[in-house]
Coordinates of C-alpha atoms and ligand atoms in Angstrom, one line a residue:
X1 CA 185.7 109.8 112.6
X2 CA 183.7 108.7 115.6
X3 CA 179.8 107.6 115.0
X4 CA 176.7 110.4 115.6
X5 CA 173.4 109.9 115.7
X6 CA 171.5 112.4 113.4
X7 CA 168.3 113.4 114.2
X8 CA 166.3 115.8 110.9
X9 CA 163.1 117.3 111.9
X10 CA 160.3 117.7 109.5
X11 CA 160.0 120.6 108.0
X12 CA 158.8 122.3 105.3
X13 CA 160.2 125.7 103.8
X14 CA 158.4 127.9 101.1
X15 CA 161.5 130.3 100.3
X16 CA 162.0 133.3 97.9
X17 CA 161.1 136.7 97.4
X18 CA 157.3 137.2 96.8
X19 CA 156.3 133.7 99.0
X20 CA 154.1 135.7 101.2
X21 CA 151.6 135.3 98.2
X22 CA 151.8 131.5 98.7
X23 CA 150.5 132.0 102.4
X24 CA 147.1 130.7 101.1
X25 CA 148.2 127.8 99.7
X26 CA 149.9 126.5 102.5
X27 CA 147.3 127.1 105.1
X28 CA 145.7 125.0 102.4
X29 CA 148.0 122.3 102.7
X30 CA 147.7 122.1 106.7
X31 CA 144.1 121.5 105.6
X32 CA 143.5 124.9 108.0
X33 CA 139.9 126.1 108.1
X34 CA 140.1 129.3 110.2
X35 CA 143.3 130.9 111.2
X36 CA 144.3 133.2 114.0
X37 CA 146.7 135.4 112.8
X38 CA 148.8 136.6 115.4
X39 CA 151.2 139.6 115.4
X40 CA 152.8 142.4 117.3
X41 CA 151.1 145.8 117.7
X42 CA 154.0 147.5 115.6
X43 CA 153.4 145.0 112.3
X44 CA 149.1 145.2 112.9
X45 CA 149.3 146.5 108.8
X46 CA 150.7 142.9 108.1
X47 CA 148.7 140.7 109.6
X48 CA 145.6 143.0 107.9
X49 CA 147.8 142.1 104.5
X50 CA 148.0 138.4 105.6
X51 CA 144.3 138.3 106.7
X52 CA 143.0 140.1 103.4
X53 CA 145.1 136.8 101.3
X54 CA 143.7 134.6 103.5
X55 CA 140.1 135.9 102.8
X56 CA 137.6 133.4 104.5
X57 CA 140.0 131.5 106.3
X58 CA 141.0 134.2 108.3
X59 CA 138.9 134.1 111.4
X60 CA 140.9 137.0 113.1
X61 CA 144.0 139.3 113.9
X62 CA 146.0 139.0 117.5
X63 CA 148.0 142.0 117.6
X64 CA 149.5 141.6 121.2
X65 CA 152.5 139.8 120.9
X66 CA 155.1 140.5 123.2
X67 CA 158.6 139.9 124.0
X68 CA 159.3 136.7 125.9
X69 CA 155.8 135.3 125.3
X70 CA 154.1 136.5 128.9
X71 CA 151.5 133.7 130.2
X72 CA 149.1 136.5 130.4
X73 CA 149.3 137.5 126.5
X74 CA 148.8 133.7 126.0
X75 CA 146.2 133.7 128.2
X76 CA 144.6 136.6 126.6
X77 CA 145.5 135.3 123.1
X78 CA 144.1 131.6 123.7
X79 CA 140.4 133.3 125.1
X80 CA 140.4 134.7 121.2
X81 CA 141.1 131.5 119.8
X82 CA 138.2 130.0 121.5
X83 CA 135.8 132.8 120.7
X84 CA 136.5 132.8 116.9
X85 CA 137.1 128.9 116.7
X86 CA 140.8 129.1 115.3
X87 CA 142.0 125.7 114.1
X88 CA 145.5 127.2 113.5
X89 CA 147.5 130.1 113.3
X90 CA 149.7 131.7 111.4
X91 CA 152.7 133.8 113.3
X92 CA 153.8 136.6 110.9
X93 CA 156.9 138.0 112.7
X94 CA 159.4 137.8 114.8
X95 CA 160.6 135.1 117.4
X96 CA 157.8 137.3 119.7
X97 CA 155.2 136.3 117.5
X98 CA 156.3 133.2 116.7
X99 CA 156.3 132.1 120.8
X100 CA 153.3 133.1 121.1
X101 CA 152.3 131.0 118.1
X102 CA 154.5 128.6 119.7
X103 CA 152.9 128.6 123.3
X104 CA 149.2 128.1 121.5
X105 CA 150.3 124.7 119.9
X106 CA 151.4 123.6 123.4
X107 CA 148.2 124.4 124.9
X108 CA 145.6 123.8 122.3
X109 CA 147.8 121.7 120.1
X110 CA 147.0 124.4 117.1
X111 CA 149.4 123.7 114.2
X112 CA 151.7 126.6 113.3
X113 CA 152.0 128.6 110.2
X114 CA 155.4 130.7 110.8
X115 CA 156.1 133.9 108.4
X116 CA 159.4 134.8 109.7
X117 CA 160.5 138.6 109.4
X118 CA 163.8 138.7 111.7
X119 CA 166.5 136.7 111.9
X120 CA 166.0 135.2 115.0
X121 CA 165.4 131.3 114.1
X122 CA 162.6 130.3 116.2
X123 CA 160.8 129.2 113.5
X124 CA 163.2 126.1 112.9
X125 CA 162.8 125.1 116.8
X126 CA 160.7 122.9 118.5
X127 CA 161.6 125.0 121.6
X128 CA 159.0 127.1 123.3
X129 CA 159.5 129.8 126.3
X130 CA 157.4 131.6 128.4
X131 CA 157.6 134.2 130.9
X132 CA 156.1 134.5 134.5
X133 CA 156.9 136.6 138.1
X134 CA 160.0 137.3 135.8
X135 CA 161.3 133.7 135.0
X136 CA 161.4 132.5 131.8
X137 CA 160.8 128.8 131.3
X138 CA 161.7 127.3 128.3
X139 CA 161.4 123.7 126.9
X140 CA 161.0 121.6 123.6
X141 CA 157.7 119.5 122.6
X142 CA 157.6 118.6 118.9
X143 CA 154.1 120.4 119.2
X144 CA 155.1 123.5 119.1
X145 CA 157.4 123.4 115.7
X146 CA 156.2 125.0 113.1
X147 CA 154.2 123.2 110.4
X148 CA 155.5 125.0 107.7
X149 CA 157.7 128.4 107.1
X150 CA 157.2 131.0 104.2
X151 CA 160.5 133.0 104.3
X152 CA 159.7 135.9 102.1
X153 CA 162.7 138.5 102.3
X154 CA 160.8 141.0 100.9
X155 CA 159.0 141.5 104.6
X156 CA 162.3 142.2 106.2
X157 CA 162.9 145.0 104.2
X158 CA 161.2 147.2 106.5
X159 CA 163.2 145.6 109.6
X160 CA 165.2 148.5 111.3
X161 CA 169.1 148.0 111.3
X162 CA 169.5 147.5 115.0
X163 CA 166.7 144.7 115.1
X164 CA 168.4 143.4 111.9
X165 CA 172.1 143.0 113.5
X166 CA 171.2 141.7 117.1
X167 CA 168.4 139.0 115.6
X168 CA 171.2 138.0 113.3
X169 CA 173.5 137.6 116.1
X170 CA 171.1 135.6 118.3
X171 CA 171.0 133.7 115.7
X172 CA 174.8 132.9 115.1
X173 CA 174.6 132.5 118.6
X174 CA 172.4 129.3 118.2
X175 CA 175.4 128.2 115.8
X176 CA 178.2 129.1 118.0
X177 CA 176.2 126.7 120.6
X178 CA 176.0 123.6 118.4
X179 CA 179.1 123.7 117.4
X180 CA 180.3 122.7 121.2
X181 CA 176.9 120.6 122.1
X182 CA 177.0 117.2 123.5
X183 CA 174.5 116.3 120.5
X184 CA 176.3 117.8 117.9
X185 CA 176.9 116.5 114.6
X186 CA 179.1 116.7 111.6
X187 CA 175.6 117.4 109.7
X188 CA 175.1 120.4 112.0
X189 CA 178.5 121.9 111.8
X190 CA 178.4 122.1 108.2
X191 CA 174.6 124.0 108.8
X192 CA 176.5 125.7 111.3
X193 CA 179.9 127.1 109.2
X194 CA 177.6 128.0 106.4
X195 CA 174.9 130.2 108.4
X196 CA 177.4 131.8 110.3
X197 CA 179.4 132.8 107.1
X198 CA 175.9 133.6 106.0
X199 CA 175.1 136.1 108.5
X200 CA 178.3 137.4 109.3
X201 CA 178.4 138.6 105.5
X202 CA 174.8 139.7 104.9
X203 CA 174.0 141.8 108.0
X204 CA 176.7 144.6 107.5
X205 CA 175.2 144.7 104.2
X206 CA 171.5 145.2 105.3
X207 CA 172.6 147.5 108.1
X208 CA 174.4 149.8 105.6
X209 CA 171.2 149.3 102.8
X210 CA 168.6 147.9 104.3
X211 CA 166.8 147.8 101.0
X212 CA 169.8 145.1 99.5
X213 CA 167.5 142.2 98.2
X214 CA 169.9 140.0 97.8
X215 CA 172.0 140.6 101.3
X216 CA 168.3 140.6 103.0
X217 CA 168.1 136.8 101.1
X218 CA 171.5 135.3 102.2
X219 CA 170.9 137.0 105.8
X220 CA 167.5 134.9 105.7
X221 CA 169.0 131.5 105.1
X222 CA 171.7 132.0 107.5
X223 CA 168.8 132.5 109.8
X224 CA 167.2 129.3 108.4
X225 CA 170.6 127.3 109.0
X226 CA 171.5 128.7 112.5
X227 CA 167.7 128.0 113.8
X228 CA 167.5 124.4 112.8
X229 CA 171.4 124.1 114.3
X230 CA 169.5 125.5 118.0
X231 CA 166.4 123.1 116.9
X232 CA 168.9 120.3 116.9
X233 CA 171.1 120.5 119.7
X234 CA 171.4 121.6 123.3
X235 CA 172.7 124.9 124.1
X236 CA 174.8 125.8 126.8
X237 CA 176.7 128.6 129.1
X238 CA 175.4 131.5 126.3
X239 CA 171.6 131.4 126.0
X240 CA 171.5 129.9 129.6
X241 CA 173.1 133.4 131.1
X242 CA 170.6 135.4 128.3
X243 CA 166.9 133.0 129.4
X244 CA 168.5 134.2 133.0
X245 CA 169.4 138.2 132.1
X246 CA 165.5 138.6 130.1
X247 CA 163.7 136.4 132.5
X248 CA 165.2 138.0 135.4
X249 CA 165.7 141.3 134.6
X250 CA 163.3 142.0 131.2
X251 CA 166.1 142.5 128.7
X252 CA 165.5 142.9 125.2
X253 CA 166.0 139.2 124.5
X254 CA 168.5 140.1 121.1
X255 CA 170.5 143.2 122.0
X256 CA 171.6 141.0 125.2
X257 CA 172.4 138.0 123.1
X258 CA 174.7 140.2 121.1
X259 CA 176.6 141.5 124.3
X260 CA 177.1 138.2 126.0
X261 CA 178.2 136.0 123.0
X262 CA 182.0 137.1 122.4
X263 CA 181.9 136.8 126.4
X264 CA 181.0 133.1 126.5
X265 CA 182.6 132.5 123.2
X266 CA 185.4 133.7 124.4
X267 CA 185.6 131.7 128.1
X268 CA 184.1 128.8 126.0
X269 CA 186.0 128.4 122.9
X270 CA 189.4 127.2 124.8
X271 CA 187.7 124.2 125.9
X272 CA 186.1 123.6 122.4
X273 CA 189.2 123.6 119.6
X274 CA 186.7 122.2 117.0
X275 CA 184.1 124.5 117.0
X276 CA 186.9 127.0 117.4
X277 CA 188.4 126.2 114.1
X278 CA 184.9 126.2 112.7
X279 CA 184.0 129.5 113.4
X280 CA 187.3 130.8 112.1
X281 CA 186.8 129.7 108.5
X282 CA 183.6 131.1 108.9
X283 CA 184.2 134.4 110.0
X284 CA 187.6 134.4 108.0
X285 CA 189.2 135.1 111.3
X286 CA 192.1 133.7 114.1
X287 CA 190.6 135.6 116.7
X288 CA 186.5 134.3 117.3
X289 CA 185.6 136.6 120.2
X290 CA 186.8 139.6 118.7
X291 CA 185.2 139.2 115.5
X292 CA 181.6 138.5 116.7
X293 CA 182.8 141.6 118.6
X294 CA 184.0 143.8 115.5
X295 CA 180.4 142.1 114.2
X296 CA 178.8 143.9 116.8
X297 CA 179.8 146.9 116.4
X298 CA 179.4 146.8 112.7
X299 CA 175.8 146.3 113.3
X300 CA 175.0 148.7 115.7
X301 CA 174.6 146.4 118.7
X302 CA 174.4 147.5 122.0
X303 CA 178.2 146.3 124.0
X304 CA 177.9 146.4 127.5
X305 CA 174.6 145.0 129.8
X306 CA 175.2 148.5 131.4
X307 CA 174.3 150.3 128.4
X308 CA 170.5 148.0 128.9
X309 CA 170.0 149.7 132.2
X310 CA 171.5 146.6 134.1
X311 CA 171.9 147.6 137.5
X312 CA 175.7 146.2 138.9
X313 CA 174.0 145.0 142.1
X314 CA 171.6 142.3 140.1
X315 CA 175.1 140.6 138.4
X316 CA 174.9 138.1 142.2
X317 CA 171.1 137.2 141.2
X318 CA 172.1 136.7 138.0
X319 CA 175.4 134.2 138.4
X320 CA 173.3 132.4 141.6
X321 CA 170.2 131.7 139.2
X322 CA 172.6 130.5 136.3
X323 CA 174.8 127.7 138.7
X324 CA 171.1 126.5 140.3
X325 CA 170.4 125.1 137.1
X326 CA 173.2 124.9 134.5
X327 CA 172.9 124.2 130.8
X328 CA 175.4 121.3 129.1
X329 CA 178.9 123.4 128.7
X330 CA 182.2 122.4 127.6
X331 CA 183.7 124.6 130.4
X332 CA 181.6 124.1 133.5
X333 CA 182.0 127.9 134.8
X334 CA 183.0 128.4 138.8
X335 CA 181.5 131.2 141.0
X336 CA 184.5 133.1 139.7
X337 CA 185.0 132.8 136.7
X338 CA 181.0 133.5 135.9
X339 CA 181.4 136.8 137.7
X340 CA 184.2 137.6 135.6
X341 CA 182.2 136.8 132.3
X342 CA 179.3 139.1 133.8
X343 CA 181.4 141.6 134.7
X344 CA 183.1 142.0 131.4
X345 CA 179.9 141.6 129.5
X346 CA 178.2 144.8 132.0
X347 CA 181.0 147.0 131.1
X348 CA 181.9 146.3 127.6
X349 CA 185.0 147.0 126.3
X350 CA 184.7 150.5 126.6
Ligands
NAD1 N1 162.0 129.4 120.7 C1 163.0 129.6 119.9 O1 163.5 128.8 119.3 C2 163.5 131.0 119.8 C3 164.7 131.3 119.1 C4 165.1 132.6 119.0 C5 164.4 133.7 119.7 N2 163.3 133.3 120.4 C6 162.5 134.3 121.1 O2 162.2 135.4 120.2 C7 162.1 136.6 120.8 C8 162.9 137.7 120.1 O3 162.6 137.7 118.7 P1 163.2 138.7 117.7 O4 164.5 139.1 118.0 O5 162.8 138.2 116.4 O6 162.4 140.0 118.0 P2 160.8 140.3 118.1 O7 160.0 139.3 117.5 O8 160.5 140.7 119.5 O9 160.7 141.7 117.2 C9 161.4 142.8 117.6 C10 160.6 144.1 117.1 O10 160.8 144.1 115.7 C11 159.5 144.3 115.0 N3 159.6 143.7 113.7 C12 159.8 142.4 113.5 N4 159.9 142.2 112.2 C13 159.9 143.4 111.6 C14 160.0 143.8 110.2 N5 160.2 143.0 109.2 N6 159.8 145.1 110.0 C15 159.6 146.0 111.0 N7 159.5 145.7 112.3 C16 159.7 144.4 112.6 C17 158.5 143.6 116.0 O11 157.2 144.1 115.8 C18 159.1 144.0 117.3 O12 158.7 145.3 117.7 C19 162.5 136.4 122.2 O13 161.4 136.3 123.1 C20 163.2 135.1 122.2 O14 163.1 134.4 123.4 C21 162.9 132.0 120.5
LIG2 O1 163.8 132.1 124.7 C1 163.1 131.2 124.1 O2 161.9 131.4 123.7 C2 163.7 129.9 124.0 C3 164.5 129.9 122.8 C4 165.9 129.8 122.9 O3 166.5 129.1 123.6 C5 166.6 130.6 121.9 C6 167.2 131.9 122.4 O4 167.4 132.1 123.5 O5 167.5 132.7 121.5

């Protein structure tokens, strides 16, 4: 076996079903004082829940998180953490909230409570985004990772089945994408195999019952696993082409993830036998692609950029905005063969 340097960032994980009562301790531990808690309007009755535990130390509710983490919402959500003197904040939701959680830390350096309740992963990440004159910009700063994460799976019993299945399959994506980084490990593709076998088994199940503590659990610590395998590597072709499609074109960020991954897996995959074989013991499969594809489908998930209201004529934009500034890839994509990967991923296999 060839050497690797393995980097572990700190982190520290309150996990199990019920933790959202230990939200108080732990904003005890990051010696907090006064916390913003942020959240989007659709989960307002949460953050009430979270602010009534916190008592005292809750200087406030934000309730205007937003997809891709607009500069303006940060704008507007850094003015309240002036006016009530927030010296943290605690980001109950999903990787919305938890960007704009996220985007705070980078500009006033605010440490980060995150209270995941999707499966998206951001929570592991030192990787923040925003969104401008639709472009999204994203970047890492060890600022902006999360002090601390309560996983309580109790609070994703109320997540709806489609947000359920495409949050779980950004999240493999972050897996799929380790697996074939240049900074890869052996540590990471055992995180890897194990929260993609996670997911892959636990989010039929909470599609079918969303009310299956224990698939809602597993689906959890997949997410856990396939975050801090994105928080620990650099992606490539995949969430290159979906930063591009939601920047560009303001795509719900998940549903697009699930369409282009067994497209870029696919075109990927040949040039990357080891994360191949990887993926196949952990979807119990010989054909990669066309699982995360049966996956899919299983879960509800939108197939085809079409079916998001892509308009044909944007695909050029797309491709040109991709190859101006390329992610790491084991399979450098041409002109060509990007088009083809956007074509097949607009019309789907239908
Ligand atoms: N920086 C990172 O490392 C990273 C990683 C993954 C995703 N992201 C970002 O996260 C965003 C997408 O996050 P997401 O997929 O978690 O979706 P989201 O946070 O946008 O949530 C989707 C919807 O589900 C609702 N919701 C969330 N949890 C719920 C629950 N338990 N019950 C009922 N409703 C619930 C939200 O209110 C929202 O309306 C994108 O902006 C993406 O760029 C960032
Ligand atoms: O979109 C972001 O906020 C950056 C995070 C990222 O790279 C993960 C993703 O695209 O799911």
């Amino acid at each position: 076996m060839s050497g690797f340097v393995h980097e572990a960032l700190p982190m520290r994980v309150v996990f199990g079903t019920g933790s959202l009562g230990r939200v108080v301790e732990e904003v005890e531990h990051l010696a907090m004082a006064r916390v913003l808690v942020l959240v989007t309007p659709e989960q307002r009755g949460l953050a009430e829940q979270v602010a009534g535990l916190l008592g005292d130390r809750a200087a406030g509710i934000f309730d205007q998180a937003r997809m891709h983490v607009p500069v303006a919402t940060v704008d507007k959500a850094a003015e309240v953490v002036d006016a009530v003197g927030a010296d943290g904040c605690v980001a109950v939701g999903g990787g919305s909230t938890i960007g704009l959680g996220k985007a705070l830390a980078l500009r006033h350096g605010l440490p980060v409570l995150a209270v995941p309740t999707t499966y998206a992963g951001s929570e592991m990440t030192p990787i923040w985004g925003l969104t401008e004159d639709g472009r999204k910009q994203t970047g890492r700063d060890r600022r902006v990772l999360p002090r601390s994460v309560v996983y309580d799976p109790e609070l994703t019993l109320t997540l709806p089945p489609v947000v359920s299945g495409t949050s779980g399959l950004n999240a493999i994506a972050h897996a799929v994408e380790a697996l074939y980084a240049p900074d890869g490990t052996p540590i990471i593709a055992a995180m890897a195999e194990q929260g993609v076998r996670d997911l892959a088994a636990a989010l039929p199940v909470v599609v079918a019952d969303p009310t299956d503590a224990d698939a809602r659990a597993r689906a959890l610590q997949g997410a856990w696993l396939c975050g801090a395998c994105l928080g620990a590597t650099t992606m490539g072709l995949h969430h290159k082409l979906c930063h591009v499609l939601g920047g560009m074109l303001d795509l719900p960020h998940a549903e697009t993830h699930a369409i282009v991954l067994p497209h870029v897996a696919a075109y990927n995959l040949t040039a990357a036998p080891e994360a191949d074989a990887v993926l196949r013991r952990a979807l119990d499969t010989s054909d990669v692609p066309g699982a995360l594809s049966e996956l899919g489908a299983r879960v509800g998930a939108p197939d085809a950029l079409v079916a998001l209201g892509v308009d044909h004529a944007d695909l050029a934009r797309v491709a040109d905005e991709v190859l101006a500034a390329p992610y790491s890839n084991p399979r450098p994509p041409t002109r060509a063969e990007l088009g083809a990967i956007l074509e097949a991923a607009w019309r789907g296999p239908r």
